[in-house]
PDB file of C-alpha atoms in Angstrom:
ATOM      1  CA  MET A 407       7.725 -11.193   9.784  1.00 87.00           C
ATOM      2  CA  ILE A 408       9.396  -8.657  12.324  1.00 92.00           C
ATOM      3  CA  CYS A 409      10.369  -6.708   9.408  1.00 94.00           C
ATOM      4  CA  ALA A 410       7.251  -6.974   7.855  1.00 92.00           C
ATOM      5  CA  LEU A 411       5.513  -5.513  10.666  1.00 93.00           C
ATOM      6  CA  GLY A 412       8.206  -2.805  11.310  1.00 95.00           C
ATOM      7  CA  SER A 413       7.416  -1.619   7.601  1.00 94.00           C
ATOM      8  CA  ALA A 414       3.688  -1.424   8.598  1.00 91.00           C
ATOM      9  CA  VAL A 415       4.708   0.846  11.636  1.00 93.00           C
ATOM     10  CA  CYS A 416       6.614   2.857   9.370  1.00 94.00           C
ATOM     11  CA  TYR A 417       3.825   3.196   6.503  1.00 89.00           C
ATOM     12  CA  GLY A 418       1.103   3.294   8.704  1.00 87.00           C
ATOM     13  CA  THR A 419       2.528   6.552  10.847  1.00 90.00           C
ATOM     14  CA  ALA A 420       3.588   8.156   7.572  1.00 87.00           C
ATOM     15  CA  THR A 421       0.146   7.745   6.130  1.00 79.00           C
ATOM     16  CA  VAL A 422      -1.307  10.397   9.039  1.00 82.00           C
ATOM     17  CA  LEU A 423       1.702  12.858   8.345  1.00 85.00           C
ATOM     18  CA  GLN A 424       0.761  12.654   4.554  1.00 77.00           C
ATOM     19  CA  ALA A 425      -2.759  12.863   4.604  1.00 73.00           C
ATOM     20  CA  VAL A 426      -2.356  16.266   6.586  1.00 76.00           C
ATOM     21  CA  ALA A 427       0.265  17.474   4.361  1.00 76.00           C
ATOM     22  CA  ALA A 428      -1.871  16.626   1.355  1.00 67.00           C
ATOM     23  CA  ARG A 429      -4.942  18.559   2.836  1.00 67.00           C
ATOM     24  CA  ALA A 430      -2.647  21.655   3.339  1.00 72.00           C
ATOM     25  CA  ALA A 431      -0.921  21.428   0.156  1.00 65.00           C
ATOM     26  CA  SER A 432      -4.344  21.306  -1.872  1.00 61.00           C
ATOM     27  CA  GLY A 433      -4.141  22.998  -5.212  1.00 53.00           C
ATOM     28  CA  PRO A 434      -6.763  24.045  -8.043  1.00 49.00           C
ATOM     29  CA  ALA A 435      -6.487  21.013  -9.966  1.00 45.00           C
ATOM     30  CA  THR A 436      -9.681  20.148 -11.832  1.00 44.00           C
ATOM     31  CA  THR A 437     -10.658  18.768 -15.344  1.00 42.00           C
ATOM     32  CA  GLY A 438     -12.782  20.192 -17.656  1.00 42.00           C
ATOM     33  CA  SER A 439     -16.117  19.119 -15.913  1.00 42.00           C
ATOM     34  CA  GLY A 440     -15.038  20.960 -12.601  1.00 42.00           C
ATOM     35  CA  GLU A 441     -14.166  17.600 -10.636  1.00 45.00           C
ATOM     36  CA  ALA A 442     -10.737  16.962  -8.916  1.00 48.00           C
ATOM     37  CA  GLY A 443      -8.335  14.889 -11.114  1.00 52.00           C
ATOM     38  CA  VAL A 444      -4.966  13.577 -10.408  1.00 56.00           C
ATOM     39  CA  ASP A 445      -2.529  16.539  -9.897  1.00 58.00           C
ATOM     40  CA  PRO A 446       0.982  15.836 -10.383  1.00 59.00           C
ATOM     41  CA  ALA A 447       1.960  19.150  -8.931  1.00 62.00           C
ATOM     42  CA  LEU A 448       0.416  18.270  -5.778  1.00 61.00           C
ATOM     43  CA  LEU A 449       3.524  16.273  -4.861  1.00 63.00           C
ATOM     44  CA  LEU A 450       5.604  19.405  -5.671  1.00 69.00           C
ATOM     45  CA  ARG A 451       3.621  21.437  -3.143  1.00 69.00           C
ATOM     46  CA  ALA A 452       2.922  18.688  -0.658  1.00 68.00           C
ATOM     47  CA  VAL A 453       7.106  18.160  -0.466  1.00 72.00           C
ATOM     48  CA  ARG A 454       7.162  21.616   0.961  1.00 76.00           C
ATOM     49  CA  GLN A 455       5.275  20.618   4.066  1.00 79.00           C
ATOM     50  CA  TRP A 456       7.426  19.012   6.949  1.00 84.00           C
ATOM     51  CA  ARG A 457       5.011  16.622   7.777  1.00 84.00           C
ATOM     52  CA  TYR A 458       5.140  15.077   4.218  1.00 83.00           C
ATOM     53  CA  LEU A 459       8.643  15.048   4.506  1.00 88.00           C
ATOM     54  CA  ALA A 460       8.667  13.451   7.539  1.00 91.00           C
ATOM     55  CA  GLY A 461       6.217  10.950   6.023  1.00 88.00           C
ATOM     56  CA  LEU A 462       8.430   9.880   3.093  1.00 87.00           C
ATOM     57  CA  ALA A 463      11.589   9.425   5.152  1.00 93.00           C
ATOM     58  CA  LEU A 464       9.288   6.735   7.182  1.00 95.00           C
ATOM     59  CA  ASP A 465       8.338   5.486   3.991  1.00 89.00           C
ATOM     60  CA  GLY A 466      11.795   4.926   2.664  1.00 92.00           C
ATOM     61  CA  LEU A 467      12.478   3.119   6.046  1.00 96.00           C
ATOM     62  CA  GLY A 468       9.668   1.219   5.723  1.00 94.00           C
ATOM     63  CA  PHE A 469      10.700   0.311   1.695  1.00 92.00           C
ATOM     64  CA  VAL A 470      13.774  -1.182   3.051  1.00 94.00           C
ATOM     65  CA  LEU A 471      12.117  -3.173   5.928  1.00 95.00           C
ATOM     66  CA  GLN A 472       9.477  -4.354   3.186  1.00 93.00           C
ATOM     67  CA  ILE A 473      12.240  -5.892   0.807  1.00 92.00           C
ATOM     68  CA  VAL A 474      14.019  -7.602   3.617  1.00 93.00           C
ATOM     69  CA  ALA A 475      10.780  -9.085   4.219  1.00 92.00           C
ATOM     70  CA  LEU A 476      10.101 -10.087   0.716  1.00 90.00           C
ATOM     71  CA  ARG A 477      13.275 -11.802   0.383  1.00 87.00           C
ATOM     72  CA  ALA A 478      12.459 -14.057   3.540  1.00 87.00           C
ATOM     73  CA  VAL A 479       8.790 -14.394   3.795  1.00 89.00           C
ATOM     74  CA  PRO A 480       5.962 -15.152   1.019  1.00 91.00           C
ATOM     75  CA  ILE A 481       4.226 -12.110  -0.494  1.00 92.00           C
ATOM     76  CA  TYR A 482       0.902 -13.058   0.843  1.00 92.00           C
ATOM     77  CA  ALA A 483       2.267 -12.645   4.748  1.00 91.00           C
ATOM     78  CA  VAL A 484       3.843  -9.383   3.676  1.00 92.00           C
ATOM     79  CA  GLY A 485       0.950  -8.157   1.812  1.00 89.00           C
ATOM     80  CA  ALA A 486      -1.617  -8.563   4.851  1.00 90.00           C
ATOM     81  CA  ALA A 487       1.105  -7.147   7.309  1.00 89.00           C
ATOM     82  CA  LEU A 488       1.157  -4.305   5.084  1.00 86.00           C
ATOM     83  CA  ALA A 489      -2.448  -3.676   4.924  1.00 86.00           C
ATOM     84  CA  ALA A 490      -2.323  -3.769   8.551  1.00 85.00           C
ATOM     85  CA  SER A 491      -0.930  -0.577   8.451  1.00 85.00           C
ATOM     86  CA  LEU A 492      -4.357   0.649   8.680  1.00 82.00           C
ATOM     87  CA  ALA A 493      -4.423  -0.557  12.460  1.00 87.00           C
ATOM     88  CA  VAL A 494      -1.260   1.374  12.924  1.00 88.00           C
ATOM     89  CA  THR A 495      -2.955   4.928  11.077  1.00 83.00           C
ATOM     90  CA  ALA A 496      -6.051   4.407  13.012  1.00 84.00           C
ATOM     91  CA  VAL A 497      -4.110   4.156  16.669  1.00 86.00           C
ATOM     92  CA  VAL A 498      -1.852   7.075  15.802  1.00 85.00           C
ATOM     93  CA  SER A 499      -4.709   9.112  14.624  1.00 81.00           C
ATOM     94  CA  ALA A 500      -6.251   8.248  18.089  1.00 81.00           C
ATOM     95  CA  ARG A 501      -3.152   9.823  19.790  1.00 81.00           C
ATOM     96  CA  VAL A 502      -1.882  12.574  17.598  1.00 76.00           C
ATOM     97  CA  LEU A 503      -5.083  14.177  16.046  1.00 73.00           C
ATOM     98  CA  ALA A 504      -7.439  13.186  18.589  1.00 75.00           C
ATOM     99  CA  VAL A 505      -9.697  10.952  16.650  1.00 76.00           C
ATOM    100  CA  ARG A 506     -11.934   9.224  18.655  1.00 81.00           C
ATOM    101  CA  LEU A 507     -11.941   5.395  17.669  1.00 82.00           C
ATOM    102  CA  SER A 508     -15.564   3.542  18.402  1.00 86.00           C
ATOM    103  CA  GLY A 509     -15.525   0.259  19.871  1.00 88.00           C
ATOM    104  CA  THR A 510     -15.825  -1.647  16.459  1.00 87.00           C
ATOM    105  CA  GLU A 511     -13.171   0.161  15.277  1.00 85.00           C
ATOM    106  CA  TRP A 512     -10.853  -1.032  18.498  1.00 88.00           C
ATOM    107  CA  ALA A 513     -12.133  -4.136  17.823  1.00 90.00           C
ATOM    108  CA  ALA A 514     -11.240  -4.364  14.234  1.00 88.00           C
ATOM    109  CA  VAL A 515      -7.623  -3.252  15.480  1.00 89.00           C
ATOM    110  CA  GLY A 516      -7.776  -6.691  17.566  1.00 91.00           C
ATOM    111  CA  VAL A 517      -8.952  -8.763  14.691  1.00 91.00           C
ATOM    112  CA  VAL A 518      -6.090  -7.251  12.386  1.00 90.00           C
ATOM    113  CA  CYS A 519      -3.490  -8.486  14.970  1.00 90.00           C
ATOM    114  CA  ALA A 520      -5.088 -11.842  15.027  1.00 92.00           C
ATOM    115  CA  GLY A 521      -4.925 -12.095  11.650  1.00 91.00           C
ATOM    116  CA  LEU A 522      -1.571 -11.128  11.572  1.00 91.00           C
ATOM    117  CA  ALA A 523      -0.422 -13.746  14.302  1.00 90.00           C
ATOM    118  CA  MET A 524      -2.314 -16.568  12.277  1.00 92.00           C
ATOM    119  CA  LEU A 525      -0.407 -15.614   9.327  1.00 89.00           C
ATOM    120  CA  GLY A 526       3.056 -15.661  11.372  1.00 86.00           C
ATOM    121  CA  LEU A 527       2.326 -19.195  12.716  1.00 90.00           C
ATOM    122  CA  ALA A 528       1.310 -20.563   9.216  1.00 91.00           C
ATOM    123  CA  SER A 529       3.664 -18.882   6.837  1.00 87.00           C
ATOM    124  CA  GLY A 530       6.316 -21.061   5.419  1.00 82.00           C
ATOM    125  CA  GLU A 531       9.474 -19.575   3.591  1.00 76.00           C
ATOM    126  CA  GLU A 532       9.543 -17.695  -0.107  1.00 76.00           C
ATOM    127  CA  GLY A 533       9.473 -19.406  -2.947  1.00 79.00           C
ATOM    128  CA  HIS A 534      12.181 -19.680  -5.443  1.00 81.00           C
ATOM    129  CA  GLU A 535      10.555 -19.950  -8.696  1.00 88.00           C
ATOM    130  CA  ARG A 536      10.751 -17.167 -11.227  1.00 84.00           C
ATOM    131  CA  GLY A 537       7.267 -17.404 -12.995  1.00 88.00           C
ATOM    132  CA  PRO A 538       6.625 -17.183 -16.810  1.00 92.00           C
ATOM    133  CA  ALA A 539       9.362 -15.396 -18.803  1.00 91.00           C
ATOM    134  CA  ALA A 540       6.962 -12.694 -19.689  1.00 94.00           C
ATOM    135  CA  LEU A 541       6.222 -11.752 -16.084  1.00 95.00           C
ATOM    136  CA  PRO A 542       8.667  -8.774 -15.755  1.00 94.00           C
ATOM    137  CA  TRP A 543       7.358  -7.083 -18.819  1.00 96.00           C
ATOM    138  CA  THR A 544       3.443  -7.895 -17.663  1.00 96.00           C
ATOM    139  CA  LEU A 545       4.605  -6.060 -14.263  1.00 96.00           C
ATOM    140  CA  LEU A 546       5.863  -3.342 -16.555  1.00 95.00           C
ATOM    141  CA  ALA A 547       2.787  -2.984 -18.750  1.00 96.00           C
ATOM    142  CA  VAL A 548       0.611  -3.049 -15.525  1.00 95.00           C
ATOM    143  CA  ALA A 549       2.476  -0.156 -13.911  1.00 95.00           C
ATOM    144  CA  ALA A 550       1.958   1.837 -17.270  1.00 94.00           C
ATOM    145  CA  ALA A 551      -1.660   1.052 -17.110  1.00 93.00           C
ATOM    146  CA  ILE A 552      -1.914   2.141 -13.722  1.00 92.00           C
ATOM    147  CA  LEU A 553      -0.457   5.556 -14.531  1.00 88.00           C
ATOM    148  CA  LEU A 554      -2.845   5.925 -17.538  1.00 89.00           C
ATOM    149  CA  ALA A 555      -5.893   4.943 -15.460  1.00 85.00           C
ATOM    150  CA  GLY A 556      -5.271   7.212 -12.317  1.00 83.00           C
ATOM    151  CA  ALA A 557      -4.870  10.041 -15.178  1.00 81.00           C
ATOM    152  CA  ALA A 558      -8.323   9.157 -16.594  1.00 81.00           C
ATOM    153  CA  ALA A 559      -9.865   8.979 -12.989  1.00 76.00           C
ATOM    154  CA  GLY A 560     -10.342  12.341 -12.681  1.00 64.00           C
ATOM    155  CA  ARG A 561     -12.937  12.231 -15.345  1.00 72.00           C
ATOM    156  CA  LEU A 562     -15.316   9.839 -13.143  1.00 72.00           C
ATOM    157  CA  PRO A 563     -17.788  10.869 -10.333  1.00 70.00           C
ATOM    158  CA  GLY A 564     -16.407  11.342  -6.926  1.00 65.00           C
ATOM    159  CA  ARG A 565     -16.825   7.682  -5.163  1.00 67.00           C
ATOM    160  CA  ALA A 566     -15.866   5.868  -8.166  1.00 74.00           C
ATOM    161  CA  ARG A 567     -12.868   8.372  -8.772  1.00 77.00           C
ATOM    162  CA  ALA A 568     -11.806   7.410  -5.132  1.00 74.00           C
ATOM    163  CA  LEU A 569     -11.958   3.633  -5.933  1.00 77.00           C
ATOM    164  CA  VAL A 570     -10.253   3.883  -9.123  1.00 82.00           C
ATOM    165  CA  LEU A 571      -7.573   5.942  -7.279  1.00 85.00           C
ATOM    166  CA  GLY A 572      -7.267   3.820  -4.348  1.00 84.00           C
ATOM    167  CA  LEU A 573      -7.251   0.836  -6.601  1.00 87.00           C
ATOM    168  CA  GLY A 574      -4.786   1.816  -8.640  1.00 90.00           C
ATOM    169  CA  ALA A 575      -2.094   2.815  -5.800  1.00 90.00           C
ATOM    170  CA  GLY A 576      -2.768  -0.119  -4.170  1.00 91.00           C
ATOM    171  CA  CYS A 577      -2.134  -2.231  -7.770  1.00 94.00           C
ATOM    172  CA  GLY A 578       1.245  -0.100  -8.162  1.00 94.00           C
ATOM    173  CA  PHE A 579       2.391  -1.161  -4.682  1.00 93.00           C
ATOM    174  CA  GLY A 580       1.336  -4.685  -5.331  1.00 94.00           C
ATOM    175  CA  VAL A 581       3.542  -4.264  -8.702  1.00 95.00           C
ATOM    176  CA  VAL A 582       6.622  -3.143  -6.514  1.00 94.00           C
ATOM    177  CA  GLU A 583       6.163  -6.075  -4.119  1.00 93.00           C
ATOM    178  CA  VAL A 584       6.107  -8.753  -7.009  1.00 94.00           C
ATOM    179  CA  ALA A 585       9.151  -7.053  -8.542  1.00 94.00           C
ATOM    180  CA  VAL A 586      11.140  -7.162  -5.509  1.00 92.00           C
ATOM    181  CA  ARG A 587      11.263 -10.715  -5.531  1.00 91.00           C
ATOM    182  CA  LEU A 588      12.212 -10.900  -9.521  1.00 91.00           C
ATOM    183  CA  ILE A 589      15.393  -8.726  -8.900  1.00 89.00           C
ATOM    184  CA  ASP A 590      18.561 -10.645  -8.044  1.00 82.00           C
ATOM    185  CA  SER A 591      20.876  -7.714  -9.091  1.00 78.00           C
ATOM    186  CA  PHE A 592      21.076  -4.126 -10.419  1.00 76.00           C
ATOM    187  CA  ASP A 593      20.927  -4.498 -13.954  1.00 82.00           C
ATOM    188  CA  LEU A 594      19.735  -1.968 -16.123  1.00 85.00           C
ATOM    189  CA  ALA A 595      18.357  -4.258 -18.679  1.00 86.00           C
ATOM    190  CA  GLU A 596      16.113  -5.824 -16.009  1.00 90.00           C
ATOM    191  CA  PRO A 597      12.109  -4.668 -16.924  1.00 93.00           C
ATOM    192  CA  ALA A 598      11.249  -5.748 -13.170  1.00 94.00           C
ATOM    193  CA  LEU A 599      13.605  -2.636 -11.860  1.00 93.00           C
ATOM    194  CA  TYR A 600      11.478  -0.271 -14.458  1.00 95.00           C
ATOM    195  CA  ALA A 601       8.502  -1.848 -13.224  1.00 95.00           C
ATOM    196  CA  LEU A 602       9.238  -1.468  -9.795  1.00 94.00           C
ATOM    197  CA  LEU A 603       9.814   2.362 -10.378  1.00 94.00           C
ATOM    198  CA  LEU A 604       7.058   3.077 -12.387  1.00 95.00           C
ATOM    199  CA  GLY A 605       4.727   1.291 -10.416  1.00 94.00           C
ATOM    200  CA  GLY A 606       5.904   2.840  -7.046  1.00 92.00           C
ATOM    201  CA  GLY A 607       5.723   6.171  -8.249  1.00 91.00           C
ATOM    202  CA  ALA A 608       2.178   5.845  -9.799  1.00 91.00           C
ATOM    203  CA  ALA A 609       1.029   4.729  -6.673  1.00 90.00           C
ATOM    204  CA  PHE A 610       2.545   7.353  -4.520  1.00 83.00           C
ATOM    205  CA  LEU A 611       1.053   9.937  -7.095  1.00 85.00           C
ATOM    206  CA  LEU A 612      -2.407   8.443  -6.998  1.00 86.00           C
ATOM    207  CA  LEU A 613      -2.431   7.703  -3.333  1.00 79.00           C
ATOM    208  CA  THR A 614      -1.465  11.248  -2.690  1.00 73.00           C
ATOM    209  CA  SER A 615      -4.244  12.555  -4.991  1.00 76.00           C
ATOM    210  CA  ALA A 616      -6.726  10.564  -3.143  1.00 72.00           C
ATOM    211  CA  LEU A 617      -5.764  11.572   0.313  1.00 64.00           C
ATOM    212  CA  GLN A 618      -6.172  15.156  -0.743  1.00 65.00           C
ATOM    213  CA  ARG A 619      -9.719  14.817  -1.672  1.00 59.00           C
ATOM    214  CA  GLY A 620     -12.412  14.231   1.015  1.00 47.00           C
ATOM    215  CA  SER A 621     -13.222  11.282   2.355  1.00 49.00           C
ATOM    216  CA  VAL A 622     -10.848   8.625   1.216  1.00 53.00           C
ATOM    217  CA  THR A 623     -12.549   5.535   2.863  1.00 61.00           C
ATOM    218  CA  THR A 624     -13.456   4.224  -0.462  1.00 67.00           C
ATOM    219  CA  ALA A 625      -9.807   4.764  -2.009  1.00 72.00           C
ATOM    220  CA  THR A 626      -8.450   3.115   1.180  1.00 74.00           C
ATOM    221  CA  ALA A 627     -10.465  -0.030   0.637  1.00 75.00           C
ATOM    222  CA  GLY A 628      -9.167  -0.264  -2.890  1.00 80.00           C
ATOM    223  CA  MET A 629      -5.708   0.322  -1.808  1.00 83.00           C
ATOM    224  CA  VAL A 630      -6.006  -2.444   0.428  1.00 85.00           C
ATOM    225  CA  LEU A 631      -7.558  -5.129  -2.155  1.00 85.00           C
ATOM    226  CA  GLY A 632      -5.172  -3.917  -4.682  1.00 88.00           C
ATOM    227  CA  GLU A 633      -1.973  -4.592  -2.697  1.00 89.00           C
ATOM    228  CA  THR A 634      -2.801  -7.698  -0.964  1.00 90.00           C
ATOM    229  CA  VAL A 635      -4.941 -10.255  -3.355  1.00 89.00           C
ATOM    230  CA  GLY A 636      -3.181 -10.006  -6.800  1.00 92.00           C
ATOM    231  CA  PRO A 637       0.345 -10.120  -5.316  1.00 93.00           C
ATOM    232  CA  ALA A 638      -0.871 -12.992  -3.121  1.00 92.00           C
ATOM    233  CA  LEU A 639      -2.013 -14.979  -6.144  1.00 90.00           C
ATOM    234  CA  VAL A 640       1.132 -14.199  -8.066  1.00 93.00           C
ATOM    235  CA  GLY A 641       3.350 -15.307  -5.116  1.00 91.00           C
ATOM    236  CA  VAL A 642       1.406 -18.787  -4.314  1.00 90.00           C
ATOM    237  CA  GLY A 643       0.549 -19.595  -8.103  1.00 90.00           C
ATOM    238  CA  TRP A 644       4.023 -18.564  -9.926  1.00 90.00           C
ATOM    239  CA  LEU A 645       6.523 -17.665  -7.364  1.00 92.00           C
ATOM    240  CA  GLY A 646       6.274 -20.749  -5.359  1.00 88.00           C
ATOM    241  CA  ASP A 647       5.176 -19.477  -1.915  1.00 90.00           C
ATOM    242  CA  ARG A 648       3.907 -22.162   0.352  1.00 88.00           C
ATOM    243  CA  THR A 649       2.600 -22.194   3.955  1.00 90.00           C
ATOM    244  CA  ARG A 650       3.761 -24.612   6.721  1.00 89.00           C
ATOM    245  CA  VAL A 651       2.693 -28.369   6.239  1.00 88.00           C
ATOM    246  CA  GLY A 652      -0.984 -28.645   7.151  1.00 90.00           C
ATOM    247  CA  LEU A 653      -1.336 -25.003   8.000  1.00 91.00           C
ATOM    248  CA  GLY A 654      -2.640 -23.931   4.791  1.00 91.00           C
ATOM    249  CA  TRP A 655      -6.246 -23.081   5.761  1.00 93.00           C
ATOM    250  CA  LEU A 656      -4.814 -21.084   8.831  1.00 93.00           C
ATOM    251  CA  ALA A 657      -2.848 -18.859   6.406  1.00 92.00           C
ATOM    252  CA  VAL A 658      -6.306 -18.516   4.206  1.00 93.00           C
ATOM    253  CA  VAL A 659      -8.170 -17.582   7.142  1.00 94.00           C
ATOM    254  CA  GLY A 660      -5.516 -15.416   8.898  1.00 92.00           C
ATOM    255  CA  PHE A 661      -5.286 -13.553   5.302  1.00 93.00           C
ATOM    256  CA  VAL A 662      -8.999 -12.751   5.029  1.00 92.00           C
ATOM    257  CA  VAL A 663      -9.060 -12.019   8.584  1.00 92.00           C
ATOM    258  CA  GLY A 664      -6.423  -9.378   8.353  1.00 90.00           C
ATOM    259  CA  VAL A 665      -7.483  -7.905   5.274  1.00 91.00           C
ATOM    260  CA  ALA A 666     -11.250  -7.591   6.545  1.00 89.00           C
ATOM    261  CA  GLY A 667     -10.081  -5.717   9.616  1.00 88.00           C
ATOM    262  CA  ALA A 668      -8.098  -3.722   7.612  1.00 86.00           C
ATOM    263  CA  LEU A 669     -10.951  -2.522   5.606  1.00 84.00           C
ATOM    264  CA  VAL A 670     -12.868  -1.764   8.520  1.00 84.00           C
ATOM    265  CA  LEU A 671     -10.457   0.642   9.446  1.00 82.00           C
ATOM    266  CA  GLY A 672     -10.341   2.447   5.701  1.00 75.00           C
ATOM    267  CA  ARG A 673     -11.216   5.649   7.037  1.00 69.00           C
ATOM    268  CA  PHE A 674      -7.950   6.254   8.768  1.00 68.00           C
ATOM    269  CA  GLY A 675      -6.466   7.244   5.486  1.00 59.00           C
ATOM    270  CA  GLU A 676      -7.875  10.823   5.966  1.00 56.00           C
ATOM    271  CA  ALA A 677      -7.151  13.688   7.991  1.00 54.00           C
ATOM    272  CA  PRO A 678      -9.904  15.313   9.987  1.00 55.00           C
ATOM    273  CA  PRO A 679     -11.461  18.620   8.371  1.00 55.00           C
ATOM    274  CA  GLY A 680      -9.384  21.651   9.093  1.00 51.00           C
ATOM    275  CA  GLU A 681      -6.390  19.788  10.464  1.00 49.00           C
ATOM    276  CA  VAL A 682      -3.185  21.370   8.794  1.00 46.00           C
TER     277      VAL A 682
END
C-alpha cells in the first residue's frame, strides 16, 4: 500500500508538469470540422519540453511502484490510490502554480485521504486466480478499441470529446492494471504483455491530448472512473481479490469515498491559462 501511495505521488506531480508542457506544445491538429482531435505528433512536440520529460521520469518511477503494489494488494486498493493522485496534483498545483484551492477542494483532499485509510484497513491480500482463458485476449481487444475510440473522439463536440478522451485514457490505464496481474514472466507469446503496451501507449496519447485542450475537468473525471471501477470489478470477480474478514463494507465505503473525492478534484488535470 505504501508503494501504491508512492505511485500516486509520482503520477500526481507528473500531471502538473505534463499539463504545462502539453499546453506549451499545442499544435494545429484539427479535424475536417475544425475541432481539435487527437494529435499523435503532440507527443513528439511535448517531449521537447523539459517539464514533460521530468513528468515521464516520474511516471516511470510511479509505474514501477504500481507494479510492486499490484503484485501484493488487490486491484481495487491500488486503483483508488491512483485516483488519489488528483489530490496530489491539487496540492502540487497550489504550491507550484499558485492555484488557490477552495475550502471544498481542501475538504475533498481530506476525503480522499480518509477513503484511502479505510481501504488500507480493509484490504486483504491479492487474489491468485487467473480468470477466464480469454481474459488476456479481451484486454488486448479493449486496448485496440480504446485507440480507435480516441481517434474518433476528435469528431465529437467539446464536452463529449473530453469525456471520451478521459474515459479512454482511464480504461487504458485499467488495462495496464489488470495485465500486470496476468503476466508471470517475459513471454513474447503472452497477449497480456501486448495489451499492457498497447493500453499504456493509448492511455498516454489520449491523456496528453486531453491535457492540451482547454478545461479537462470532464476528461479527468472520466479517467478516474475508467481506471478504478472496471479493474476493481475484474479483480474481485475473476482474479480472487478479497477484503479482510468482516471488513468488506469498509472497503466499499473507502473505495466510493476515495473516488468521489478524486472526482471533486477533477479540474486539477489542467494547467492555468497562459502557464508555460
